[in-house]
Each structure stands twice: as structure tokens, then as C-alpha cells.
Short mmCIF file of C-alpha atoms in Angstrom, two decimals:
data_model
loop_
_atom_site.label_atom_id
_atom_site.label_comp_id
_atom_site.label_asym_id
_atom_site.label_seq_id
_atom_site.Cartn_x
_atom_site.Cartn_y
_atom_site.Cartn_z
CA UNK A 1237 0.00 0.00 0.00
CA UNK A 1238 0.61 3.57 0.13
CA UNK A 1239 1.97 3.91 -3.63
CA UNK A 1240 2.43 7.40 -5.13
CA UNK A 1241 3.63 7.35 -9.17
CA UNK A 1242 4.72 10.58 -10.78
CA UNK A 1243 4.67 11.02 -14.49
CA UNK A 1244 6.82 11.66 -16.57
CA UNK A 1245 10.16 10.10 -15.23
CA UNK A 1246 12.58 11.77 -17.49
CA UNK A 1247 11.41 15.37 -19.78
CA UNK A 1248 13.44 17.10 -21.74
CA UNK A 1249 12.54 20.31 -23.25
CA UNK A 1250 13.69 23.61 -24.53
CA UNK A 1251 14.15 26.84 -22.83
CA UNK A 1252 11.06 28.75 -22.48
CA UNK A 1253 8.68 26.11 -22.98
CA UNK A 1254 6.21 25.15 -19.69
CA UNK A 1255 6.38 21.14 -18.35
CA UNK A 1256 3.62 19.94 -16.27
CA UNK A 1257 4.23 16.98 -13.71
CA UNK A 1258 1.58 14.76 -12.30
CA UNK A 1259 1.92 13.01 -8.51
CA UNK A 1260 -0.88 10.70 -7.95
CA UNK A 1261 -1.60 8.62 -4.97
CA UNK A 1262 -2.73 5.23 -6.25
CA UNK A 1263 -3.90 3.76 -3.30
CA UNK A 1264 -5.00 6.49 -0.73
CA UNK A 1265 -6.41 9.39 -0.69
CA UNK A 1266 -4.21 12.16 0.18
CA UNK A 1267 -4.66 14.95 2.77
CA UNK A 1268 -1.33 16.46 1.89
CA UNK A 1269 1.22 16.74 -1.27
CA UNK A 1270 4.71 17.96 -1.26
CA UNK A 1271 6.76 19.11 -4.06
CA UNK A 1272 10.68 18.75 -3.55
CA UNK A 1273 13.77 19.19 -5.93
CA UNK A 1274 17.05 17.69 -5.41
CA UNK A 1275 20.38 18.64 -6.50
CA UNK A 1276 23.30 16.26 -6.92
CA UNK A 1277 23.78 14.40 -3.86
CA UNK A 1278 22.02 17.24 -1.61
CA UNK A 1279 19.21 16.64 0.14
CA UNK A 1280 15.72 17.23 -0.53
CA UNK A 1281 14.27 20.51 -0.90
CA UNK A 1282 10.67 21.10 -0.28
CA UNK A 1283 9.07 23.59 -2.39
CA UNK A 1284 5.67 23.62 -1.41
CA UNK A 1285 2.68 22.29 0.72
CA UNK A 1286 -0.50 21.61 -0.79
CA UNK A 1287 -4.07 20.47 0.28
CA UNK A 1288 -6.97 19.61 -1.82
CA UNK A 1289 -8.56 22.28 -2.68
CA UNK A 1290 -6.97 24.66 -1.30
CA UNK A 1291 -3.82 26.89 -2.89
CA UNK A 1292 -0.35 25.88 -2.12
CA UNK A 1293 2.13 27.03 0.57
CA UNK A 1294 5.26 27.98 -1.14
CA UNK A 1295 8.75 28.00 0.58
CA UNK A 1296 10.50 31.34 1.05
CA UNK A 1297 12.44 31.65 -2.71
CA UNK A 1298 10.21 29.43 -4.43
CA UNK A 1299 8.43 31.81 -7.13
CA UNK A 1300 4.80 30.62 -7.36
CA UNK A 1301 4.66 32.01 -10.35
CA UNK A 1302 6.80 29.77 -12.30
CA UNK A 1303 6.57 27.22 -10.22
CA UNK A 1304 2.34 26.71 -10.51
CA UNK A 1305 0.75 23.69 -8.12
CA UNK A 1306 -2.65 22.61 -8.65
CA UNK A 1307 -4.32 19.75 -6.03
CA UNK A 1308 -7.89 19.09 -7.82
CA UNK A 1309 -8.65 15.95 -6.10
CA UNK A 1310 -7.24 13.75 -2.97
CA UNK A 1311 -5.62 11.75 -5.82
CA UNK A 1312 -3.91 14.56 -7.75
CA UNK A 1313 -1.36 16.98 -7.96
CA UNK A 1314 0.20 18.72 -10.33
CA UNK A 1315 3.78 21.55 -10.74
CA UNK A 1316 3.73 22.96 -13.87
CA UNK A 1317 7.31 24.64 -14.52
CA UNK A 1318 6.57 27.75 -16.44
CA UNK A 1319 8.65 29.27 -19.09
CA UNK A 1320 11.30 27.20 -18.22
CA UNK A 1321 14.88 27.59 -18.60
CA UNK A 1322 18.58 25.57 -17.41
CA UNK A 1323 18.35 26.59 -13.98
CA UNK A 1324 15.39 25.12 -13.49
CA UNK A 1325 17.11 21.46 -14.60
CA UNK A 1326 16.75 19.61 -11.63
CA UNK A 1327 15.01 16.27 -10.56
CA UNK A 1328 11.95 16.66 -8.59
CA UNK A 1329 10.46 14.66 -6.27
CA UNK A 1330 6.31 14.48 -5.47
CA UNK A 1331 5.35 12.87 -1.74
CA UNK A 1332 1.62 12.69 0.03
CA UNK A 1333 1.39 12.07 3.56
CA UNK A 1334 -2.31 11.14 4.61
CA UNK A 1335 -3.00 6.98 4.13
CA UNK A 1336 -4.32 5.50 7.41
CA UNK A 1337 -3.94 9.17 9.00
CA UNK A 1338 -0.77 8.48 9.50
CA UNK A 1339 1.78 11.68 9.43
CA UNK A 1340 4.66 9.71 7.35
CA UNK A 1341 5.65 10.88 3.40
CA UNK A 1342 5.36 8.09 0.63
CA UNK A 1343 7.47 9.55 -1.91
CA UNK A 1344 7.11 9.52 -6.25
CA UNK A 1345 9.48 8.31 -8.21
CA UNK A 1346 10.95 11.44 -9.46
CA UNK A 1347 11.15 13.51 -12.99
CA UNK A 1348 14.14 14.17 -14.04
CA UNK A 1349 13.98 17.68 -16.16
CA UNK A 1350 16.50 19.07 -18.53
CA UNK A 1351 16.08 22.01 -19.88
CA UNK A 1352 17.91 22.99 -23.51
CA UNK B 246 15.74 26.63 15.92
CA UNK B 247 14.41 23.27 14.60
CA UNK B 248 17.15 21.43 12.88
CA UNK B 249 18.31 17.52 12.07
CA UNK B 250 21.73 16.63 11.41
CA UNK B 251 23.13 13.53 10.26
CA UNK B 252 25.93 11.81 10.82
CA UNK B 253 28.38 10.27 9.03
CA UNK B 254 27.91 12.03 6.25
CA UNK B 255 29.05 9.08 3.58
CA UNK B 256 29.95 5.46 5.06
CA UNK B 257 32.07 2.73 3.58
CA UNK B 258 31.53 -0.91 5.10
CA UNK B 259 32.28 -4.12 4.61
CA UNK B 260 29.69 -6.87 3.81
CA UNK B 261 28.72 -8.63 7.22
CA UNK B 262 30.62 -5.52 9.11
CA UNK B 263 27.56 -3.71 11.29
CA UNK B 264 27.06 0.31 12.39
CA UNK B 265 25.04 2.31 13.18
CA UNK B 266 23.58 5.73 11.94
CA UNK B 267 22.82 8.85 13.74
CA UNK B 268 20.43 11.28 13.53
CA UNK B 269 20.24 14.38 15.96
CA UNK B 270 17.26 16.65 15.80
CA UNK B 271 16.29 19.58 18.06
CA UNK B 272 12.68 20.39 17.31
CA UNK B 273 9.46 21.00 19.46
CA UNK B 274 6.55 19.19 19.95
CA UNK B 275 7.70 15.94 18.65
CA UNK B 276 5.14 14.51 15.75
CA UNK B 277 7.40 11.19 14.37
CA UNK B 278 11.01 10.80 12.77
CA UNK B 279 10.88 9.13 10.38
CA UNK B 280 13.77 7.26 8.40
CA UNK B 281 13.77 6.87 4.69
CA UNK B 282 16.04 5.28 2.18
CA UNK B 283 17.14 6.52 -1.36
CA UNK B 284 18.47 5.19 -4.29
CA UNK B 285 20.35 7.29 -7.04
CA UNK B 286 18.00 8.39 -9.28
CA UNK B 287 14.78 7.19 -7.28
CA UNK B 288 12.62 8.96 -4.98
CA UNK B 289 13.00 7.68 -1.05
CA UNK B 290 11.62 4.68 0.74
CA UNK B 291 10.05 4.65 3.52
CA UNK B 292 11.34 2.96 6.45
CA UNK B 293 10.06 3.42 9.79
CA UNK B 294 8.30 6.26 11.55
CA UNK B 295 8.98 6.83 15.45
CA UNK B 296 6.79 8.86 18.14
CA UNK B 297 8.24 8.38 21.27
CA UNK B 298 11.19 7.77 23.09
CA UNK B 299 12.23 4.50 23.85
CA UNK B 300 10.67 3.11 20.40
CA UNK B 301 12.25 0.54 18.41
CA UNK B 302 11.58 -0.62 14.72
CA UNK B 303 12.73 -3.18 12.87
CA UNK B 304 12.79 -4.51 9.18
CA UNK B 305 15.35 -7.63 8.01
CA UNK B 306 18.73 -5.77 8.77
CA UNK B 307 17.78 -2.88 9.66
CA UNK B 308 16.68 -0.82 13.53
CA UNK B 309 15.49 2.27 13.85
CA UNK B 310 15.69 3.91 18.13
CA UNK B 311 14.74 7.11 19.43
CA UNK B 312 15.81 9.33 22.48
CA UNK B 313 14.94 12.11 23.17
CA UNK B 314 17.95 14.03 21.27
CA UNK B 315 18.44 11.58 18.37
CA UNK B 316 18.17 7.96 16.66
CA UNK B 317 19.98 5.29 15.31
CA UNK B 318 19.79 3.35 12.30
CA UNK B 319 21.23 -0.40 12.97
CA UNK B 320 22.11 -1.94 10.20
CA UNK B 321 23.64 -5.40 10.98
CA UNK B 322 25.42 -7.45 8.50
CA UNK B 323 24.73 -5.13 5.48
CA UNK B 324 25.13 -6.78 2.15
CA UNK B 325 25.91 -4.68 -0.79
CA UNK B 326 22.36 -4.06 -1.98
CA UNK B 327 22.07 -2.03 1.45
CA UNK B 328 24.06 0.64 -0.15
CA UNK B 329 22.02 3.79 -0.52
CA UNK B 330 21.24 7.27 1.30
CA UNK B 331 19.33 6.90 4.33
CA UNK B 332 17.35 10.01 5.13
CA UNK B 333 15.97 11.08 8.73
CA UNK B 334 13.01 13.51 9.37
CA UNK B 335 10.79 15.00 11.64
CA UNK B 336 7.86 16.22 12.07
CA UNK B 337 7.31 19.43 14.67
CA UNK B 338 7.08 22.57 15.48
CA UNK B 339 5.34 25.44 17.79
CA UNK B 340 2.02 26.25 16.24
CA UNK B 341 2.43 24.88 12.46
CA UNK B 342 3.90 21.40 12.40
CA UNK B 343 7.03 20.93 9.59
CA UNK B 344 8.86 18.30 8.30
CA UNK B 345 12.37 19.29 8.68
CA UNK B 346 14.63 16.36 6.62
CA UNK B 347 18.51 15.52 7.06
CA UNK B 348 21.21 15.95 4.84
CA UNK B 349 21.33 12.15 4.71
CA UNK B 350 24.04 9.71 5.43
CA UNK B 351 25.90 7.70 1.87
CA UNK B 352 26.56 4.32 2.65
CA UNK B 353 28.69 1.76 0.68
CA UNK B 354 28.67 -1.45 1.73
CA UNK B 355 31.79 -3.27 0.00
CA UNK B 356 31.38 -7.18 -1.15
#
């Protein structure tokens, strides 16, 4: 149990361009989803909180802008990079917390981005 | 201020040679620590999630304590498919709960 997919694993795409990235729970419905990025043997950084129906909580530096997180359902979330560009290469990393009540994070399997 | 640290910060072991992880947190109000693995490439694994002190978890080679100030992840006889980043967080906080993650500890486990 407690199974979260993300789609797609791997994007590439070219600079300017907008990628949207889909976290689903499979097998739970989800009170919370987190959106993380990782750098090269760093640790994870969270980028935002959010709650279904309800609009995300963004980390301090994280511009909601280009970084846009929709929760329609207990099941879904999505972070659509806007306009994107190099920096913004990076893998990232969905989680929901929620099955059984419980407070842990089941992680995604990641999307790797590259940006041209 | 809340914080976790982990420590080593990489390992290198030999198969069948056990250690132990540590994980140090200063946070308040105490809502789990939890203790993930990752792969490279992959997103983390959960583990084990601890509330209180004096705890214990355990999963084939692996034991997760808590104290009060920190845990430890057992691992005894690692093979080399052990090998990953292991990951500690916690959950706390005065008035909004956070999840506040490690910088992770590397470990190798050598055949």
C-alpha cells in the first residue's frame, strides 16, 4: 500500500517552454502533497505544501509564479514549470502524507527535467 | 531553531561488518522521525516512523531507536544491496507542524 507514481520520469525540453508533472496517490487518498527538488547528492528541498482544494504554501524563494501547483482531487497533484529555462534542470520529487492518517511521506518516483 | 543533522555524512563498510547511523534533531513538539532510504535516481523509501522515546523498529537488517535528542539506524550485516542514502526527518514545530529532513548519510557497503 501507500503507492504514489509521478509522471513523466525523465522530460526534456527547450528553454522557455512550460512542463507539467503529475503526482498521484494510487492507493490512498491524500490529505497532503509535497513538491521537492534535489540537487546532486544534496538533500531534498521542499518547495511547497499543498491540500486539496486549497492553494499551495510555497517556501520562502520558491516563485509561485513559475513554479504553478494545482491539487484538484485527494488523488492529484500537479507543478507545472513555467517558461522554463537551465536553472530550473533539476530532478523533482512528489510525496503525500495522509493513508491511514498516519503523518509519514510516501514519496514519487521522481522527474528528471533538462532544460535545452 | 528546529534542525536535524546527520551523521556520518558518507559510510564505507564491509559486507557482514555492522554500524550504526545517527540522527540528531532539536525540534518542538515531537510529531514522528521518520527514516527513509534513497536510491540514485529514485525517490526515497520509507522505512520506519517513530513517536516516542524509547521506540524501536525493525525490518530484516535494519533498527530504527529514538531518544529524546536523536536515533539510530542499525544496520547489521549489510550486504551490498544495502548501499544507498538513508534520510531522517521529523515532524514538529510550535504552532504549524514541519517536516524538517537531514542531509542524509551515503553508505557503501563493500562485497
Amino acid at each position: 500500500g501507500a503507492v504514489v507514481s509521478q509522471h513523466p520520469s525523465r522530460v526534456i525540453c527547450k528553454s522557455g517552454t512550460s512542463v507539467k508533472i503529475e503526482c498521484r496517490s494510487l492507493d490512498f487518498q491524500a490529505t497532503t502533497m509535497f513538491w521537492y527538488r534535489q540537487f546532486p547528492k544534496q538533500s531534498l528541498m521542499l518547495m511547497a505544501t499543498s491540500n486539496e482544494g486549497s492553494k499551495a504554501t510555497y517556501e520562502q524563494g520558491v516563485e509561485k509564479d513559475k513554479f504553478l501547483i494545482n491539487h484538484a482531487s485527494l488523488t492529484l497533484s500537479t507543478l507545472t514549470v513555467t517558461s522554463a529555462h537551465p536553472e530550473d534542470s533539476s530532478f523533482y520529487i512528489c510525496s503525500a502524507s495522509g493513508p491511514a492518517g498516519g503523518n509519514e511521506q510516501f514519496f514519487g518516483p521522481g522527474t528528471r527535467l533538462t532544460v535545452l | 531553531e528546529d534542525q536535524v543533522t546527520q551523521s556520518p555524512e558518507a559510510l564505507r563498510l564491509q559486507e557482514g561488518e555492522s554500524s550504526s547511523l545517527n540522527c540528531s534533531y532539536t525540534v518542538s513538539g515531537l510529531r514522528g522521525l521518520f527514516w527513509y532510504r534513497q536510491d540514485p535516481g529514485k525517490g526515497p523509501e520509507f522505512l520506519f516512523t517513530l513517536y516516542s522515546a524509547g521506540e524501536e523498529k525493525e525490518k530484516e537488517r535494519l533498527k530504527a531507536t529514538l531518544t529524546k535528542k536523536e536515533s539510530f539506524l542499525h544496520i547489521t550485516a549489510p550486504k551490498p544491496e544495502d548501499s544507498a542514502t538513508y534520510l531522517c526527518a521529523v515532524l514538529g514545530g510550535s504552532g504549524t507542524y514541519k517536516y524538517i529532513f537531514g542531509t542524509g548519510t551515503r553508505l557503501k557497503v563493500l562485497a
